[in-house]
CSV table of N, CA and C in Angstrom, one decimal:
chain,number,residue,atom,x,y,z
A,126,ALA,N,7.3,3.7,-8.3
A,126,ALA,CA,8.5,3.1,-8.7
A,126,ALA,C,9.2,2.4,-7.5
A,127,ALA,N,8.8,2.6,-6.3
A,127,ALA,CA,9.4,2.0,-5.2
A,127,ALA,C,8.8,0.6,-4.9
A,128,SER,N,8.0,0.2,-5.8
A,128,SER,CA,7.3,-1.1,-5.6
A,128,SER,C,8.1,-2.3,-5.9
A,129,CYS,N,7.9,-2.9,-7.1
A,129,CYS,CA,8.7,-4.1,-7.4
A,129,CYS,C,10.1,-3.6,-7.8
A,130,THR,N,11.0,-4.5,-7.7
A,130,THR,CA,12.4,-4.2,-8.1
A,130,THR,C,12.5,-3.8,-9.5
A,131,GLN,N,11.7,-4.4,-10.4
A,131,GLN,CA,11.7,-4.1,-11.8
A,131,GLN,C,10.2,-4.0,-12.2
A,132,TRP,N,9.8,-2.9,-12.8
A,132,TRP,CA,8.4,-2.8,-13.2
A,132,TRP,C,7.9,-3.9,-14.2
A,133,VAL,N,8.9,-4.4,-15.0
A,133,VAL,CA,8.5,-5.5,-15.9
A,133,VAL,C,8.0,-6.7,-15.2
A,134,ARG,N,8.4,-6.9,-13.9
A,134,ARG,CA,7.9,-8.0,-13.1
A,134,ARG,C,6.6,-7.8,-12.5
A,135,THR,N,6.1,-6.6,-12.5
A,135,THR,CA,4.8,-6.3,-11.8
A,135,THR,C,3.6,-6.9,-12.6
A,136,VAL,N,2.9,-7.8,-11.9
A,136,VAL,CA,1.8,-8.4,-12.5
A,136,VAL,C,0.4,-7.8,-12.2
A,137,GLY,N,0.4,-7.1,-11.1
A,137,GLY,CA,-0.9,-6.5,-10.7
A,137,GLY,C,-0.7,-5.3,-9.7
A,138,VAL,N,-1.6,-4.4,-9.8
A,138,VAL,CA,-1.6,-3.3,-8.8
A,138,VAL,C,-3.0,-3.2,-8.3
A,139,ALA,N,-3.1,-3.2,-6.9
A,139,ALA,CA,-4.4,-3.0,-6.3
A,139,ALA,C,-4.3,-1.6,-5.7
A,140,TYR,N,-5.4,-0.8,-6.0
A,140,TYR,CA,-5.5,0.6,-5.5
A,140,TYR,C,-6.5,0.7,-4.5
A,141,PHE,N,-6.2,1.3,-3.4
A,141,PHE,CA,-7.1,1.6,-2.3
A,141,PHE,C,-7.3,3.1,-2.0
A,142,ARG,N,-8.5,3.6,-2.1
A,142,ARG,CA,-8.8,5.0,-1.7
A,142,ARG,C,-9.7,4.9,-0.5
A,143,PHE,N,-9.3,5.5,0.6
A,143,PHE,CA,-10.1,5.5,1.8
A,143,PHE,C,-11.1,6.7,1.8
A,144,VAL,N,-12.4,6.3,1.6
A,144,VAL,CA,-13.4,7.4,1.4
A,144,VAL,C,-13.7,8.2,2.7
A,145,ASP,N,-13.4,7.6,3.8
A,145,ASP,CA,-13.6,8.3,5.1
A,145,ASP,C,-12.4,9.1,5.5
A,146,PHE,N,-11.3,9.2,4.7
A,146,PHE,CA,-10.1,9.9,5.1
A,146,PHE,C,-10.4,11.3,5.5
A,147,ASP,N,-11.2,12.0,4.6
A,147,ASP,CA,-11.5,13.4,4.9
A,147,ASP,C,-12.3,13.6,6.2
A,148,LYS,N,-13.2,12.6,6.4
A,148,LYS,CA,-14.1,12.7,7.6
A,148,LYS,C,-13.2,12.5,8.9
A,149,ILE,N,-12.3,11.5,8.8
A,149,ILE,CA,-11.4,11.3,10.0
A,149,ILE,C,-10.5,12.5,10.2
A,150,LYS,N,-10.1,13.1,9.1
A,150,LYS,CA,-9.2,14.3,9.1
A,150,LYS,C,-10.0,15.5,9.8
A,151,ARG,N,-11.3,15.6,9.5
A,151,ARG,CA,-12.1,16.7,10.1
A,151,ARG,C,-12.3,16.5,11.5
A,152,VAL,N,-12.6,15.2,11.9
A,152,VAL,CA,-13.0,14.9,13.3
A,152,VAL,C,-11.8,14.8,14.2
A,153,SER,N,-10.8,14.1,13.7
A,153,SER,CA,-9.7,13.7,14.6
A,153,SER,C,-8.4,14.4,14.3
A,154,GLY,N,-8.3,15.1,13.1
A,154,GLY,CA,-7.1,15.8,12.7
A,154,GLY,C,-6.3,15.0,11.7
A,155,LEU,N,-5.5,15.7,11.0
A,155,LEU,CA,-4.7,15.1,9.9
A,155,LEU,C,-3.7,14.0,10.4
A,156,PRO,N,-3.0,14.2,11.6
A,156,PRO,CA,-2.2,13.1,12.0
A,156,PRO,C,-2.9,11.8,12.3
A,157,ALA,N,-4.1,11.9,12.8
A,157,ALA,CA,-4.9,10.6,13.1
A,157,ALA,C,-5.3,10.0,11.8
A,158,ALA,N,-5.7,10.8,10.8
A,158,ALA,CA,-6.1,10.2,9.5
A,158,ALA,C,-5.0,9.5,8.8
A,159,GLU,N,-3.8,10.2,8.9
A,159,GLU,CA,-2.6,9.6,8.3
A,159,GLU,C,-2.2,8.3,9.0
A,160,GLN,N,-2.3,8.3,10.3
A,160,GLN,CA,-2.0,7.2,11.1
A,160,GLN,C,-2.9,6.0,10.8
A,161,ALA,N,-4.2,6.3,10.6
A,161,ALA,CA,-5.1,5.2,10.2
A,161,ALA,C,-4.7,4.5,8.9
A,162,VAL,N,-4.3,5.3,7.9
A,162,VAL,CA,-3.9,4.8,6.6
A,162,VAL,C,-2.6,4.1,6.8
A,163,ASP,N,-1.6,4.6,7.6
A,163,ASP,CA,-0.4,3.9,7.8
A,163,ASP,C,-0.6,2.6,8.5
A,164,ASP,N,-1.5,2.5,9.4
A,164,ASP,CA,-1.8,1.3,10.1
A,164,ASP,C,-2.3,0.2,9.1
A,165,ILE,N,-3.2,0.6,8.2
A,165,ILE,CA,-3.7,-0.3,7.2
A,165,ILE,C,-2.6,-0.8,6.3
A,166,ALA,N,-1.7,0.2,5.9
A,166,ALA,CA,-0.6,-0.2,5.0
A,166,ALA,C,0.3,-1.2,5.7
A,167,ALA,N,0.6,-1.0,7.0
A,167,ALA,CA,1.4,-1.9,7.8
A,167,ALA,C,0.8,-3.3,7.8
A,168,VAL,N,-0.5,-3.4,7.9
A,168,VAL,CA,-1.1,-4.7,7.9
A,168,VAL,C,-1.0,-5.4,6.6
A,169,LEU,N,-1.1,-4.6,5.5
A,169,LEU,CA,-1.0,-5.1,4.1
A,169,LEU,C,0.5,-5.6,3.9
A,170,ARG,N,1.4,-4.8,4.4
A,170,ARG,CA,2.8,-5.2,4.2
A,170,ARG,C,3.1,-6.5,4.9
A,171,GLY,N,2.5,-6.7,6.0
A,171,GLY,CA,2.7,-8.0,6.8
A,171,GLY,C,2.1,-9.2,6.1
A,172,ARG,N,1.3,-9.0,5.1
A,172,ARG,CA,0.5,-10.1,4.5
A,172,ARG,C,0.9,-10.4,3.0
A,173,ILE,N,1.9,-9.7,2.5
A,173,ILE,CA,2.4,-9.9,1.2
A,173,ILE,C,3.8,-10.4,1.2
A,174,ARG,N,4.3,-10.9,0.0
A,174,ARG,CA,5.6,-11.4,-0.1
A,174,ARG,C,6.6,-10.2,0.0
A,175,THR,N,7.9,-10.5,0.3
A,175,THR,CA,8.8,-9.4,0.4
A,175,THR,C,9.1,-8.8,-1.0
A,176,SER,N,8.9,-9.5,-2.0
A,176,SER,CA,9.1,-9.0,-3.4
A,176,SER,C,8.0,-8.1,-3.8
A,177,ASP,N,6.9,-8.1,-3.1
A,177,ASP,CA,5.8,-7.2,-3.4
A,177,ASP,C,5.9,-5.9,-2.6
A,178,ALA,N,5.1,-5.0,-2.8
A,178,ALA,CA,5.3,-3.7,-2.1
A,178,ALA,C,3.9,-3.0,-1.8
A,179,VAL,N,3.9,-2.2,-0.7
A,179,VAL,CA,2.8,-1.4,-0.4
A,179,VAL,C,3.3,0.1,-0.5
A,180,VAL,N,2.7,0.9,-1.2
A,180,VAL,CA,3.2,2.3,-1.4
A,180,VAL,C,2.1,3.3,-1.2
A,181,ALA,N,2.3,4.3,-0.3
A,181,ALA,CA,1.4,5.4,-0.1
A,181,ALA,C,1.6,6.3,-1.3
A,182,ILE,N,0.5,6.6,-2.1
A,182,ILE,CA,0.7,7.4,-3.3
A,182,ILE,C,0.1,8.8,-3.1
A,183,ALA,N,-0.7,9.0,-2.1
A,183,ALA,CA,-1.3,10.3,-1.8
A,183,ALA,C,-2.0,10.1,-0.5
A,184,PRO,N,-2.4,11.3,0.1
A,184,PRO,CA,-3.1,11.1,1.4
A,184,PRO,C,-4.4,10.3,1.2
A,185,GLY,N,-4.5,9.3,2.0
A,185,GLY,CA,-5.7,8.4,1.9
A,185,GLY,C,-5.7,7.4,0.7
A,186,GLU,N,-4.6,7.2,0.1
A,186,GLU,CA,-4.5,6.3,-1.1
A,186,GLU,C,-3.3,5.4,-0.9
A,187,ILE,N,-3.5,4.1,-1.2
A,187,ILE,CA,-2.4,3.2,-1.1
A,187,ILE,C,-2.5,2.3,-2.4
A,188,ALA,N,-1.3,2.0,-2.9
A,188,ALA,CA,-1.2,1.0,-4.0
A,188,ALA,C,-0.4,-0.2,-3.5
A,189,VAL,N,-0.9,-1.4,-3.9
A,189,VAL,CA,-0.2,-2.6,-3.6
A,189,VAL,C,0.3,-3.2,-4.9
A,190,CYS,N,1.6,-3.4,-5.1
A,190,CYS,CA,2.1,-3.9,-6.3
A,190,CYS,C,2.5,-5.3,-6.1
A,191,LEU,N,2.0,-6.2,-6.9
A,191,LEU,CA,2.3,-7.6,-6.8
A,191,LEU,C,3.2,-8.1,-8.0
A,192,CYS,N,4.3,-8.7,-7.6
A,192,CYS,CA,5.3,-9.1,-8.6
A,192,CYS,C,4.9,-10.5,-9.2
A,193,LEU,N,5.3,-10.7,-10.4
A,193,LEU,CA,5.1,-12.0,-11.1
A,193,LEU,C,6.0,-13.0,-10.6
A,194,ILE,N,7.3,-12.7,-10.4
A,194,ILE,CA,8.3,-13.6,-10.0
A,194,ILE,C,8.8,-13.2,-8.5
A,195,ALA,N,8.8,-14.2,-7.7
A,195,ALA,CA,9.2,-14.0,-6.3
A,195,ALA,C,10.7,-13.8,-6.2
A,196,ASP,N,11.1,-13.0,-5.2
A,196,ASP,CA,12.6,-12.9,-4.9
A,196,ASP,C,13.0,-14.1,-4.2
A,197,ALA,N,14.4,-14.3,-4.1
A,197,ALA,CA,14.9,-15.4,-3.4
A,197,ALA,C,14.5,-15.5,-1.9
A,198,ALA,N,14.3,-14.3,-1.3
A,198,ALA,CA,13.9,-14.3,0.1
A,198,ALA,C,12.5,-14.9,0.3
A,199,ASP,N,11.7,-14.8,-0.7
A,199,ASP,CA,10.3,-15.4,-0.6
A,199,ASP,C,10.3,-16.9,-0.7
A,200,LEU,N,11.4,-17.4,-1.3
A,200,LEU,CA,11.4,-18.9,-1.6
A,200,LEU,C,12.1,-19.6,-0.5
A,201,LEU,N,12.7,-19.0,0.5
A,201,LEU,CA,13.3,-19.6,1.6
A,201,LEU,C,12.3,-20.1,2.6
């Protein structure tokens, strides 16, 4: 629900599940695995409009919600 301002504006959701999350967690520890996912989420946030959103939904899982209508900040 923290994605688009209004769910009725959501046009698409991309779901990412990192299959190596458990392997990274075993080898490097949970903080390193979580940091790897956070780093990827940060890159995604930097490449989408401000009206869209990247949300961590579970360990090793990210959802990217794309809005149908851009916010005013996107149009400047």
